[in-house]
Amino acid sequence: MSIFENTILINKKASFVNTIGRIISIALLILFLGLTFSPIAPGLFLAPAIIMGVIFYFLHLGSQMEYEYTYIEGRLSFAKIKAKRRRKELAKIEMEEVLLLAPEKAPELNSYHNGQQKAICKNYTSGYGGREIYEVVYKLGEGIGIIRFEPDLNMLEMMQPRNMRKVIIGSSSDKSAHLQR
């Protein structure tokens, strides 16, 4: 018996605050280095230049984040990878616990978003526009959990045969357009 596995890595977009912080820290680093080597006060601004370099380094590391989605034989797992070094498990969901997996704008999801049960929502998407986002709704204790993520068509097609009623792949027009390509 073969094992069906699919893993996807998605780069997360750096936040606006992180991007602005990196720009300001590099500008101040250049300014302090220029003042350090000026004849006015040589060496006086070396310590602030080093501090700005360290701040830039940590902001740069903080901007490098990926989400990993893995589907292996009925288990969907999510992980966060920071700076390609540290991996943290975010969630593991058995397909038996899944109530529905559908595109974010699917009408089938309305009952879960507007329902009486309190849903815990998590966002594991890249933040870039124009990508198709799916939501997985699953049993979480007494309530439900919703995770937003960006699977590829291959992953969805691996999940669907065993879970026909739970996994919805796009709309019918999306499927026919994909088959024509």
mmCIF file of C-alpha atoms in Angstrom:
data_model
loop_
_atom_site.group_PDB
_atom_site.id
_atom_site.type_symbol
_atom_site.label_atom_id
_atom_site.label_comp_id
_atom_site.label_asym_id
_atom_site.label_seq_id
_atom_site.Cartn_x
_atom_site.Cartn_y
_atom_site.Cartn_z
ATOM 1 C CA MET A 1 0.000 0.000 0.000
ATOM 2 C CA SER A 2 1.414 3.360 -0.991
ATOM 3 C CA ILE A 3 1.403 6.459 1.174
ATOM 4 C CA PHE A 4 -0.177 9.580 -0.270
ATOM 5 C CA GLU A 5 1.717 12.670 0.818
ATOM 6 C CA ASN A 6 1.745 16.255 -0.339
ATOM 7 C CA THR A 7 3.634 19.143 1.254
ATOM 8 C CA ILE A 8 3.358 22.802 0.287
ATOM 9 C CA LEU A 9 5.512 25.713 1.473
ATOM 10 C CA ILE A 10 4.017 29.203 1.272
ATOM 11 C CA ASN A 11 6.121 32.327 1.896
ATOM 12 C CA LYS A 12 4.329 34.778 4.170
ATOM 13 C CA LYS A 13 4.329 38.430 3.184
ATOM 14 C CA ALA A 14 6.261 40.670 5.576
ATOM 15 C CA SER A 15 4.094 43.046 7.585
ATOM 16 C CA PHE A 16 3.982 46.754 6.799
ATOM 17 C CA VAL A 17 5.533 47.615 10.181
ATOM 18 C CA ASN A 18 8.411 45.180 9.592
ATOM 19 C CA THR A 19 9.097 46.617 6.134
ATOM 20 C CA ILE A 20 9.087 50.213 7.407
ATOM 21 C CA GLY A 21 11.306 49.213 10.347
ATOM 22 C CA ARG A 22 13.851 47.636 8.006
ATOM 23 C CA ILE A 23 13.896 50.722 5.775
ATOM 24 C CA ILE A 24 14.374 53.093 8.724
ATOM 25 C CA SER A 25 17.067 50.931 10.338
ATOM 26 C CA ILE A 26 19.088 50.648 7.104
ATOM 27 C CA ALA A 27 18.788 54.423 6.520
ATOM 28 C CA LEU A 28 19.990 55.156 10.066
ATOM 29 C CA LEU A 29 22.767 52.575 9.688
ATOM 30 C CA ILE A 30 24.049 54.358 6.567
ATOM 31 C CA LEU A 31 23.769 57.745 8.278
ATOM 32 C CA PHE A 32 25.654 56.587 11.389
ATOM 33 C CA LEU A 33 28.357 54.876 9.310
ATOM 34 C CA GLY A 34 28.791 58.089 7.321
ATOM 35 C CA LEU A 35 29.124 60.110 10.524
ATOM 36 C CA THR A 36 31.501 57.536 12.034
ATOM 37 C CA PHE A 37 34.005 58.016 9.219
ATOM 38 C CA SER A 38 33.570 61.799 8.995
ATOM 39 C CA PRO A 39 36.359 64.117 10.185
ATOM 40 C CA ILE A 40 33.940 65.878 12.556
ATOM 41 C CA ALA A 41 33.613 63.098 15.152
ATOM 42 C CA PRO A 42 35.471 59.980 14.051
ATOM 43 C CA GLY A 43 34.277 56.815 15.815
ATOM 44 C CA LEU A 44 31.598 58.589 17.860
ATOM 45 C CA PHE A 45 28.705 57.040 15.925
ATOM 46 C CA LEU A 46 30.142 53.510 15.659
ATOM 47 C CA ALA A 47 28.044 52.127 18.549
ATOM 48 C CA PRO A 48 24.720 53.471 17.131
ATOM 49 C CA ALA A 49 25.701 52.066 13.704
ATOM 50 C CA ILE A 50 26.269 48.629 15.231
ATOM 51 C CA ILE A 51 22.951 48.837 17.085
ATOM 52 C CA MET A 52 21.112 49.734 13.863
ATOM 53 C CA GLY A 53 22.816 46.816 12.097
ATOM 54 C CA VAL A 54 21.639 44.411 14.808
ATOM 55 C CA ILE A 55 18.094 45.820 14.678
ATOM 56 C CA PHE A 56 18.041 45.405 10.891
ATOM 57 C CA TYR A 57 19.288 41.806 11.221
ATOM 58 C CA PHE A 58 16.503 40.813 13.626
ATOM 59 C CA LEU A 59 13.827 42.587 11.586
ATOM 60 C CA HIS A 60 15.087 40.794 8.485
ATOM 61 C CA LEU A 61 14.918 37.430 10.260
ATOM 62 C CA GLY A 62 11.397 38.254 11.438
ATOM 63 C CA SER A 63 10.280 38.933 7.885
ATOM 64 C CA GLN A 64 11.292 35.459 6.685
ATOM 65 C CA MET A 65 8.362 33.210 7.535
ATOM 66 C CA GLU A 66 6.786 30.285 5.712
ATOM 67 C CA TYR A 67 3.728 28.167 6.305
ATOM 68 C CA GLU A 68 3.926 24.454 5.596
ATOM 69 C CA TYR A 69 0.810 22.449 4.767
ATOM 70 C CA THR A 70 1.146 18.666 4.751
ATOM 71 C CA TYR A 71 -1.434 16.039 3.890
ATOM 72 C CA ILE A 72 -0.479 12.453 4.722
ATOM 73 C CA GLU A 73 -2.995 9.591 4.651
ATOM 74 C CA GLY A 74 -5.966 11.381 6.181
ATOM 75 C CA ARG A 75 -4.117 13.934 8.314
ATOM 76 C CA LEU A 76 -3.770 17.594 7.452
ATOM 77 C CA SER A 77 -1.065 19.410 9.412
ATOM 78 C CA PHE A 78 0.081 23.010 9.539
ATOM 79 C CA ALA A 79 3.474 24.361 10.631
ATOM 80 C CA LYS A 80 5.224 27.736 10.738
ATOM 81 C CA ILE A 81 8.895 27.998 9.745
ATOM 82 C CA LYS A 82 10.791 31.113 10.841
ATOM 83 C CA ALA A 83 13.953 32.140 9.002
ATOM 84 C CA LYS A 84 14.266 28.614 7.533
ATOM 85 C CA ARG A 85 15.535 27.451 10.943
ATOM 86 C CA ARG A 86 12.805 27.092 13.518
ATOM 87 C CA ARG A 87 9.745 24.970 12.829
ATOM 88 C CA LYS A 88 6.649 25.123 15.010
ATOM 89 C CA GLU A 89 3.639 22.829 14.696
ATOM 90 C CA LEU A 90 0.445 24.881 14.525
ATOM 91 C CA ALA A 91 -2.287 22.265 14.046
ATOM 92 C CA LYS A 92 -2.919 18.627 13.128
ATOM 93 C CA ILE A 93 -6.358 17.695 11.883
ATOM 94 C CA GLU A 94 -7.601 14.182 11.143
ATOM 95 C CA MET A 95 -10.003 14.089 8.194
ATOM 96 C CA GLU A 96 -12.602 12.427 10.464
ATOM 97 C CA GLU A 97 -12.722 15.712 12.423
ATOM 98 C CA VAL A 98 -13.196 17.822 9.275
ATOM 99 C CA LEU A 99 -16.718 19.087 8.702
ATOM 100 C CA LEU A 100 -15.999 20.942 5.449
ATOM 101 C CA LEU A 101 -13.099 22.106 3.299
ATOM 102 C CA ALA A 102 -14.094 24.667 0.669
ATOM 103 C CA PRO A 103 -13.035 27.906 -1.060
ATOM 104 C CA GLU A 104 -13.415 30.896 1.276
ATOM 105 C CA LYS A 105 -16.377 32.354 -0.620
ATOM 106 C CA ALA A 106 -18.284 29.061 -0.934
ATOM 107 C CA PRO A 107 -21.922 29.366 0.201
ATOM 108 C CA GLU A 108 -21.565 26.084 2.128
ATOM 109 C CA LEU A 109 -19.348 27.924 4.659
ATOM 110 C CA ASN A 110 -22.016 30.515 5.543
ATOM 111 C CA SER A 111 -23.657 28.284 8.140
ATOM 112 C CA TYR A 112 -20.329 27.949 10.006
ATOM 113 C CA HIS A 113 -19.513 31.661 9.891
ATOM 114 C CA ASN A 114 -23.011 32.782 10.894
ATOM 115 C CA GLY A 115 -23.851 29.826 13.136
ATOM 116 C CA GLN A 116 -24.566 29.776 16.833
ATOM 117 C CA GLN A 117 -21.375 27.911 17.673
ATOM 118 C CA LYS A 118 -18.383 30.089 18.418
ATOM 119 C CA ALA A 119 -15.681 29.408 15.854
ATOM 120 C CA ILE A 120 -11.977 29.876 16.494
ATOM 121 C CA CYS A 121 -10.464 31.218 13.262
ATOM 122 C CA LYS A 122 -6.780 31.025 12.321
ATOM 123 C CA ASN A 123 -5.145 32.502 9.237
ATOM 124 C CA TYR A 124 -2.238 30.555 7.723
ATOM 125 C CA THR A 125 -2.198 32.317 4.351
ATOM 126 C CA SER A 126 0.628 34.205 2.669
ATOM 127 C CA GLY A 127 -1.084 37.603 2.660
ATOM 128 C CA TYR A 128 -0.472 38.108 -1.059
ATOM 129 C CA GLY A 129 -3.520 38.955 -3.142
ATOM 130 C CA GLY A 130 -4.804 36.938 -6.064
ATOM 131 C CA ARG A 131 -4.311 33.506 -4.510
ATOM 132 C CA GLU A 132 -7.146 31.072 -3.956
ATOM 133 C CA ILE A 133 -7.815 30.680 -0.249
ATOM 134 C CA TYR A 134 -9.588 27.682 1.236
ATOM 135 C CA GLU A 135 -11.084 27.209 4.674
ATOM 136 C CA VAL A 136 -11.123 23.972 6.611
ATOM 137 C CA VAL A 137 -13.840 23.704 9.253
ATOM 138 C CA TYR A 138 -13.236 21.042 11.898
ATOM 139 C CA LYS A 139 -14.418 19.892 15.309
ATOM 140 C CA LEU A 140 -12.444 21.543 18.083
ATOM 141 C CA GLY A 141 -13.542 20.310 21.491
ATOM 142 C CA GLU A 142 -17.144 21.446 21.999
ATOM 143 C CA GLY A 143 -16.913 24.096 19.271
ATOM 144 C CA ILE A 144 -15.488 24.370 15.797
ATOM 145 C CA GLY A 145 -12.215 25.656 14.369
ATOM 146 C CA ILE A 146 -11.653 27.320 11.018
ATOM 147 C CA ILE A 147 -8.259 27.527 9.340
ATOM 148 C CA ARG A 148 -7.655 29.638 6.241
ATOM 149 C CA PHE A 149 -4.868 28.335 3.975
ATOM 150 C CA GLU A 150 -3.711 28.125 0.340
ATOM 151 C CA PRO A 151 -3.584 24.499 -0.850
ATOM 152 C CA ASP A 152 -2.719 23.597 -4.411
ATOM 153 C CA LEU A 153 -4.978 21.584 -6.718
ATOM 154 C CA ASN A 154 -2.878 18.444 -6.261
ATOM 155 C CA MET A 155 -3.399 18.474 -2.481
ATOM 156 C CA LEU A 156 -7.139 19.014 -2.862
ATOM 157 C CA GLU A 157 -7.397 16.183 -5.385
ATOM 158 C CA MET A 158 -5.568 13.878 -2.963
ATOM 159 C CA MET A 159 -8.060 14.672 -0.189
ATOM 160 C CA GLN A 160 -11.246 14.535 -2.205
ATOM 161 C CA PRO A 161 -11.576 10.819 -3.185
ATOM 162 C CA ARG A 162 -11.829 9.652 0.445
ATOM 163 C CA ASN A 163 -13.827 12.687 1.567
ATOM 164 C CA MET A 164 -16.182 13.466 -1.314
ATOM 165 C CA ARG A 165 -18.820 15.265 0.755
ATOM 166 C CA LYS A 166 -16.345 17.209 2.903
ATOM 167 C CA VAL A 167 -13.950 18.569 0.238
ATOM 168 C CA ILE A 168 -15.220 21.090 -2.312
ATOM 169 C CA ILE A 169 -12.771 22.099 -5.024
ATOM 170 C CA GLY A 170 -13.644 25.513 -6.450
ATOM 171 C CA SER A 171 -16.800 26.110 -8.435
ATOM 172 C CA SER A 172 -17.911 24.073 -11.436
ATOM 173 C CA SER A 173 -16.735 26.853 -13.800
ATOM 174 C CA ASP A 174 -13.276 26.736 -12.159
ATOM 175 C CA LYS A 175 -13.098 22.961 -12.713
ATOM 176 C CA SER A 176 -14.043 23.162 -16.382
ATOM 177 C CA ALA A 177 -11.567 26.009 -16.972
ATOM 178 C CA HIS A 178 -8.815 23.994 -15.277
ATOM 179 C CA LEU A 179 -9.575 20.893 -17.375
ATOM 180 C CA GLN A 180 -9.356 22.896 -20.614
ATOM 181 C CA ARG A 181 -5.795 24.133 -19.856
#
